Amino acid sequence: MSKTDEIKTLFNEYVMPTYSPELVLEKGRGSKVWDTDGKVYLDFIAGISVNNVGHCHPRVVEAIQRQAADLMHVSNLYYTENQARLAWRLSRLSLDGKVFFCNSGAEANEGLIKLARLWGHENEKYEIISMTGSFHGRTLATAAMTGQEKIQEGFEPMPEGFFPADFNDLDCVRAMITDNTAAVIVEAVQGEGGVVPADEAFFKGIRELCDEHGLLMLCDEVQCGLGRTGSWFGYQAYGVTPDAFSLAKSLGSGYPIGAVVAGPKLADVFGPGKHASTFGGTPLACAAALATLDVIEDEDLVSHATTVGAKFQAGLEELASRYEHVEGVRGRGLMLGLVLDQEAAPVTEILRDMGLLALATAGNVIRFLPPLNVKEAELEEAIEMLDEALEIWHDDLNAAAEAMAEAAGAVEEPAEEEAAADAETGEEAPAEEEAGEEAPEEAAEEAEEEEKAE
């Protein structure tokens, strides 16, 4: 048995089947990964927007190794230097408030929920308005806040107090505000929803609505934060400041860490005993995060995401103009989606076989999330592979359409041939009853009735 088959066998026997993996990956460097058979792939998923500085960046690796040799975990019963320095860095980059550390995006969003409810508790404000197409996690509360029914199916009854409004529809949000509303949560760009950016008027309108009604504006920056969209955080592109936001994924470059980043209004709402996390903000996790921030700053990756993102988007738009089943491109920075007029999975499968990893999302969208330090040559290589994949896919679609047309024609042909043969012989198919004629049995019955009547 090969190493690949051995790993798949062990995995399928002992790991719960919450995913459907295909490849067995064992090494990553920069924008590339290798499978156990030695094949190399361009990774334009980046761990679902986790590896923003690429796989195994030397500075992140070195920081983790150095910290692991000194102190990995002591719990939050004690002060630790890395956590203090990371909280300061994140606050200075964003809201000038305070930070709560956890381990994942779902935990960060759970933190936002608890923060909003605790803030609004005295005034009986506990409801949170989210958006259709949003994604905030898979815990019960974050799944309830997620605006996708498929995430909630089978787990009912869901926790109460969450109401999805139509994304990019300010009137819908306004109509859902009640006396019990505490907050509105929004993503600057919806990733799982199909790489859909918020309209500028909508995003700014959310801030104005929250100010008007005394509500909190919360942002989910788990996927679109830390330079992904061409600004440090997605909300900054709109010139709007939320009251708090969640952060995770790329913060630790693959080492699990999440954060609730709050502005001054919410900085001291959590007190001792109100919220906690055993592993939140460990010295090791914070070392990884500090190194990640250093790389993004020192290599100017926020600007790089804007520059190369624009070039990548232009390449995608050129492809969209040439292929009839491609409807367009949307997104921001290096968070881009190619929108098809049907399911995207067949295309991502072709791309995978060719050596490019991309993600099908929202059914008909191919999502691209390359590392922020991706090279222009790698983007060009990806465009070339995508061009070839789209051509193969269109040929497959055309062949399938032709086969269906031939099959339909084959069904109609025998009937047409029979009608033509009848026309040549002058014969017609006998009718069950000719007009004006009676079946023998019916004629005999009528004669008998007439005799009786006489």
XYZ file of C-alpha atoms in Angstrom:
454
model
C 0.000 0.000 0.000
C 1.347 3.440 -0.929
C 1.796 6.164 1.663
C -1.097 8.076 0.090
C -3.441 5.105 0.309
C -2.324 4.309 3.856
C -3.093 7.838 5.059
C -6.472 7.894 3.304
C -7.391 4.533 4.831
C -6.475 5.646 8.365
C -8.210 8.981 7.885
C -11.447 7.485 6.560
C -11.538 4.901 9.353
C -10.808 7.165 12.315
C -11.626 10.785 11.415
C -15.253 11.951 11.499
C -16.379 12.623 7.901
C -17.135 16.338 8.212
C -15.099 17.068 5.069
C -14.531 15.262 1.767
C -10.789 15.575 1.100
C -9.150 14.339 -2.088
C -5.441 15.133 -1.836
C -2.933 14.120 0.821
C -0.663 17.133 1.316
C 2.605 16.964 3.221
C 4.686 20.087 2.505
C 4.160 23.768 1.752
C 6.430 26.662 0.831
C 5.197 30.101 -0.206
C 2.319 29.727 -2.659
C 2.941 26.035 -3.320
C 2.107 22.711 -1.680
C 3.214 19.159 -2.412
C 1.210 15.951 -2.080
C 2.552 12.597 -0.893
C 3.125 11.523 -4.482
C 5.433 14.486 -5.080
C 3.052 16.525 -7.251
C 3.271 20.291 -6.758
C 0.253 22.618 -6.712
C -0.253 26.358 -6.747
C -2.309 26.909 -3.607
C -4.884 29.628 -4.277
C -6.975 28.568 -1.289
C -4.220 29.245 1.270
C -5.907 27.213 3.980
C -9.130 29.192 3.312
C -7.455 32.577 3.775
C -5.202 31.416 6.614
C -1.758 31.436 4.997
C -1.748 35.109 4.028
C 2.069 35.242 4.245
C 2.408 31.928 2.427
C 3.185 28.450 3.697
C 5.902 28.166 6.337
C 7.231 31.707 6.104
C 10.753 31.524 7.594
C 10.138 34.354 10.065
C 6.936 32.771 11.394
C 8.592 29.348 11.636
C 11.553 30.817 13.490
C 9.304 32.713 15.931
C 7.307 29.566 16.751
C 10.466 27.480 17.222
C 12.101 30.068 19.445
C 9.023 30.557 21.632
C 8.340 26.807 21.899
C 11.770 26.412 23.490
C 10.986 29.024 26.161
C 7.302 28.962 27.156
C 4.272 27.554 25.374
C 1.365 27.805 27.846
C 0.646 29.004 31.372
C -3.076 29.987 31.094
C -4.519 33.462 31.454
C -4.056 33.422 35.216
C -0.723 35.125 34.525
C 0.615 38.050 32.502
C 2.583 37.113 29.394
C 4.601 39.491 27.237
C 3.513 38.294 23.791
C -0.196 38.650 24.549
C 0.251 42.202 25.790
C 2.325 43.204 22.757
C -0.100 41.588 20.302
C -3.119 43.308 21.876
C -1.293 46.630 21.567
C -0.415 46.006 17.906
C -3.969 45.044 16.933
C -5.500 47.949 18.807
C -3.134 50.472 17.196
C -3.908 49.057 13.751
C -7.662 49.353 14.278
C -9.941 50.638 17.053
C -7.618 51.863 19.857
C -9.475 49.745 22.390
C -8.847 46.331 23.913
C -8.637 42.708 22.734
C -9.918 39.340 23.956
C -7.991 36.330 22.623
C -9.423 32.923 21.731
C -8.620 30.133 19.257
C -10.786 30.371 16.133
C -13.176 32.474 14.091
C -16.237 30.772 15.566
C -14.963 31.489 19.083
C -14.265 35.110 18.140
C -17.807 35.512 16.851
C -19.178 33.818 19.970
C -17.229 36.470 21.856
C -18.888 39.218 19.816
C -22.317 37.749 20.588
C -21.639 37.645 24.328
C -20.098 41.112 24.267
C -23.166 42.576 22.532
C -25.609 40.811 24.841
C -23.765 41.799 27.989
C -23.602 45.404 26.767
C -27.349 45.472 26.073
C -28.482 43.345 29.028
C -29.702 46.129 31.308
C -31.905 47.526 28.540
C -33.174 44.094 27.410
C -31.302 44.378 24.144
C -30.141 40.968 22.957
C -31.192 40.514 19.320
C -28.576 40.604 16.574
C -29.327 41.318 12.923
C -27.052 39.399 10.551
C -27.122 39.087 6.750
C -28.356 36.487 4.272
C -25.407 34.712 2.686
C -23.216 35.393 5.705
C -21.055 32.858 7.511
C -19.977 33.247 11.145
C -19.112 29.726 12.304
C -20.528 26.319 13.157
C -21.173 26.490 16.884
C -24.881 26.629 17.689
C -24.925 30.383 18.291
C -22.723 31.313 15.322
C -24.659 28.933 13.070
C -27.885 30.608 14.203
C -26.330 33.981 13.344
C -25.206 32.690 9.936
C -27.635 33.645 7.184
C -27.657 30.249 5.456
C -30.300 27.659 6.297
C -28.110 24.760 5.126
C -25.727 25.477 8.021
C -28.602 25.145 10.488
C -30.403 22.097 9.056
C -30.613 19.189 11.490
C -29.599 21.235 14.531
C -32.966 22.799 15.313
C -34.200 24.326 17.497
C -31.582 27.009 17.010
C -30.735 29.577 19.696
C -33.059 32.560 19.522
C -32.318 36.205 18.938
C -30.751 36.165 15.460
C -32.476 37.662 12.434
C -30.958 37.687 8.923
C -31.654 40.722 6.753
C -31.036 40.864 3.019
C -27.395 41.682 2.326
C -26.893 45.053 0.618
C -30.509 46.053 1.365
C -30.495 48.841 3.936
C -34.290 49.151 4.002
C -34.544 45.471 4.977
C -32.109 45.998 7.851
C -34.018 49.081 9.007
C -37.314 47.186 8.983
C -35.895 44.468 11.260
C -34.781 46.771 14.069
C -36.842 46.375 17.253
C -36.646 47.632 20.831
C -34.688 44.461 21.636
C -32.047 44.855 18.921
C -28.539 45.140 20.321
C -26.329 44.931 17.237
C -25.938 44.481 13.495
C -23.122 42.242 12.235
C -21.775 42.411 8.682
C -18.853 41.207 6.561
C -17.115 43.696 4.276
C -16.858 40.879 1.726
C -18.898 37.711 2.121
C -16.581 34.785 1.404
C -18.775 31.726 1.924
C -21.682 33.657 0.433
C -19.963 33.811 -2.955
C -17.283 36.531 -2.645
C -19.821 39.373 -2.528
C -18.564 42.807 -1.394
C -20.815 45.105 0.602
C -22.004 48.143 -1.350
C -20.449 51.340 -0.046
C -23.811 53.005 0.594
C -25.024 49.915 2.418
C -21.963 49.580 4.640
C -21.954 53.264 5.564
C -25.714 53.098 6.016
C -25.329 50.323 8.606
C -23.087 52.602 10.682
C -25.604 55.435 10.409
C -28.514 53.166 11.349
C -26.638 51.875 14.385
C -25.838 55.411 15.511
C -29.424 56.517 14.962
C -30.930 53.651 16.999
C -28.205 53.254 19.598
C -27.005 49.867 18.311
C -23.604 48.254 17.990
C -22.024 47.791 14.580
C -20.026 44.553 14.555
C -17.816 43.298 11.729
C -16.700 39.755 10.951
C -13.129 40.109 9.678
C -12.250 36.423 10.060
C -11.736 35.841 6.336
C -11.376 39.314 4.866
C -9.072 40.781 7.528
C -5.295 41.287 7.747
C -4.645 42.643 4.276
C -6.733 40.191 2.287
C -8.906 42.845 0.614
C -6.189 45.485 0.184
C -6.539 47.193 3.567
C -5.537 45.948 6.997
C -9.186 45.212 7.738
C -12.061 45.018 5.294
C -14.153 47.716 6.979
C -11.390 50.301 6.494
C -12.025 50.463 2.752
C -15.395 52.083 3.500
C -14.166 54.792 5.864
C -16.362 53.322 8.595
C -15.406 52.376 12.161
C -17.302 49.498 13.834
C -17.646 49.113 17.585
C -15.925 45.710 17.529
C -14.810 43.012 15.107
C -13.786 39.370 15.086
C -10.453 38.140 13.769
C -8.839 34.710 13.275
C -7.669 32.591 10.311
C -4.542 34.394 9.022
C -3.639 35.963 12.372
C -1.395 33.018 13.308
C -0.387 31.918 9.780
C -1.735 28.450 10.509
C -1.259 28.394 14.268
C -4.761 28.615 15.825
C -5.596 32.002 17.310
C -8.665 34.228 17.258
C -9.474 37.650 18.673
C -12.323 39.978 19.570
C -11.072 43.501 18.917
C -13.194 46.180 20.602
C -13.205 49.950 20.489
C -13.345 52.163 23.598
C -17.130 51.822 23.897
C -16.870 48.068 24.554
C -13.312 47.802 25.870
C -14.286 47.156 29.481
C -17.657 45.402 29.114
C -16.108 42.006 29.846
C -14.960 41.733 33.435
C -13.361 38.854 35.355
C -15.550 35.761 35.133
C -17.713 37.039 32.272
C -15.772 35.372 29.471
C -12.637 33.227 29.245
C -10.547 30.851 27.157
C -7.964 28.421 28.509
C -5.836 28.510 25.359
C -6.669 32.061 24.289
C -3.565 34.110 23.578
C -0.895 31.627 24.610
C 2.738 32.789 24.334
C 3.191 30.426 21.370
C 0.088 31.575 19.473
C 0.898 35.228 20.047
C 4.495 34.699 18.892
C 3.142 33.347 15.602
C 0.732 36.285 15.290
C 3.383 38.920 16.069
C 5.685 37.438 13.437
C 2.809 37.405 10.942
C 2.110 41.102 11.520
C 5.822 41.835 11.127
C 5.921 40.073 7.753
C 2.803 41.868 6.475
C 4.244 45.235 7.502
C 7.853 44.700 6.450
C 6.981 43.196 3.067
C 4.221 45.782 2.455
C 1.751 43.015 1.693
C -1.352 45.167 2.138
C -0.310 47.331 -0.818
C 0.890 44.256 -2.681
C -2.564 42.672 -2.322
C -4.089 45.762 -3.932
C -1.580 45.937 -6.794
C -1.374 42.285 -7.804
C -5.037 41.787 -6.939
C -5.975 44.350 -9.588
C -3.820 42.538 -12.161
C -5.278 39.170 -11.225
C -8.798 40.565 -11.438
C -8.050 41.996 -14.898
C -6.872 38.555 -16.031
C -10.031 36.934 -14.694
C -12.214 39.546 -16.389
C -10.489 38.896 -19.703
C -11.350 35.212 -19.384
C -14.935 36.084 -18.453
C -15.239 38.071 -21.679
C -14.281 35.022 -23.764
C -16.283 32.204 -22.203
C -20.063 32.163 -22.488
C -20.681 30.289 -19.242
C -18.646 32.764 -17.166
C -20.821 35.600 -15.904
C -18.243 37.858 -14.297
C -15.734 38.591 -11.547
C -16.265 40.123 -8.112
C -14.348 40.727 -4.920
C -11.613 42.990 -3.648
C -7.817 42.762 -3.369
C -6.788 39.097 -3.346
C -10.241 37.854 -2.374
C -11.787 37.234 -5.783
C -14.559 35.100 -7.246
C -15.191 33.962 -10.811
C -18.965 33.662 -11.241
C -20.272 30.905 -13.522
C -23.794 30.256 -14.782
C -23.777 26.755 -13.293
C -21.999 24.587 -10.711
C -18.332 25.502 -10.185
C -17.133 22.177 -8.741
C -16.386 20.561 -12.148
C -14.011 23.429 -12.962
C -12.197 23.302 -9.613
C -11.753 19.563 -10.102
C -10.129 20.151 -13.503
C -7.921 22.835 -11.964
C -6.870 20.490 -9.156
C -5.819 17.831 -11.642
C -3.827 20.487 -13.524
C -2.089 21.682 -10.346
C -4.092 24.722 -9.193
C -6.090 24.651 -5.961
C -9.178 26.871 -5.878
C -12.449 26.629 -3.989
C -16.025 26.265 -5.233
C -18.385 28.304 -3.092
C -22.055 29.329 -3.112
C -22.618 26.728 -5.832
C -21.485 28.633 -8.903
C -18.474 30.696 -7.778
C -14.767 29.798 -7.961
C -13.095 31.507 -5.007
C -9.432 32.526 -5.208
C -7.532 33.310 -1.977
C -3.821 33.197 -2.859
C -1.188 34.256 -0.310
C -0.707 38.020 -0.176
C 2.936 37.597 -1.202
C 2.045 35.599 -4.311
C 4.361 36.344 -7.220
C 3.045 37.908 -10.425
C 4.484 34.977 -12.391
C 2.394 32.627 -10.247
C -0.739 34.664 -10.959
C 0.012 34.482 -14.671
C 0.501 30.716 -14.403
C -2.841 30.426 -12.613
C -4.602 32.428 -15.340
C -3.114 30.141 -18.004
C -4.303 27.019 -16.181
C -7.733 28.537 -15.623
C -7.973 29.408 -19.312
C -7.232 25.810 -20.247
C -9.621 24.457 -17.613
C -12.465 26.674 -18.818
C -11.874 25.537 -22.387
C -12.019 21.874 -21.315
C -15.148 22.565 -19.265
C -16.891 24.338 -22.141
C -15.995 21.487 -24.501
C -17.490 19.040 -21.988
C -20.662 21.133 -21.723
C -20.997 21.349 -25.500
C -20.416 17.601 -25.885
C -23.052 16.882 -23.243
C -25.521 19.211 -24.974
C -24.901 17.541 -28.333
C -25.362 14.098 -26.797
C -28.691 15.172 -25.286
C -29.823 16.589 -28.616
C -28.881 13.376 -30.414
C -30.696 11.304 -27.812
C -33.816 13.442 -28.221
C -33.574 13.110 -31.998
C -33.233 9.333 -31.742
C -36.517 9.143 -29.843
C -38.374 11.237 -32.437
C -36.884 9.493 -35.491
C -38.767 6.137 -35.344
C -42.125 7.910 -35.126
C -41.252 10.097 -38.105
C -40.102 7.072 -40.175
C -43.340 5.176 -39.439
C -45.456 8.149 -40.473
C -43.480 8.475 -43.714
C -43.908 4.735 -44.523
C -47.679 4.952 -43.990
C -47.859 7.954 -46.296
C -46.069 6.031 -49.067
C -48.475 3.032 -48.968
C -51.549 5.176 -48.610
C -52.558 3.238 -45.507
C -53.765 4.759 -42.321
C -53.798 3.267 -38.893
C -57.278 1.837 -38.195
C -59.384 3.844 -35.862
C -61.259 2.129 -33.037
C -64.485 3.590 -34.368
C -65.028 5.280 -37.739
C -67.447 8.162 -37.806
C -70.931 6.877 -38.714
C -70.103 3.205 -38.126
C -71.090 1.000 -35.196
C -69.409 -1.986 -33.693
C -71.264 -5.312 -34.459
C -72.113 -5.894 -30.800
C -73.656 -2.436 -30.469
C -75.732 -2.903 -33.686
C -77.132 -6.245 -32.460
C -78.110 -4.720 -29.103
C -79.936 -1.878 -30.799
C -81.864 -4.257 -33.102
C -82.954 -6.339 -30.101
C -84.153 -3.230 -28.265
C -86.161 -2.131 -31.306
C -87.846 -5.543 -31.519
C -88.863 -5.370 -27.854
C -90.224 -1.859 -28.316
C -92.367 -3.033 -31.200
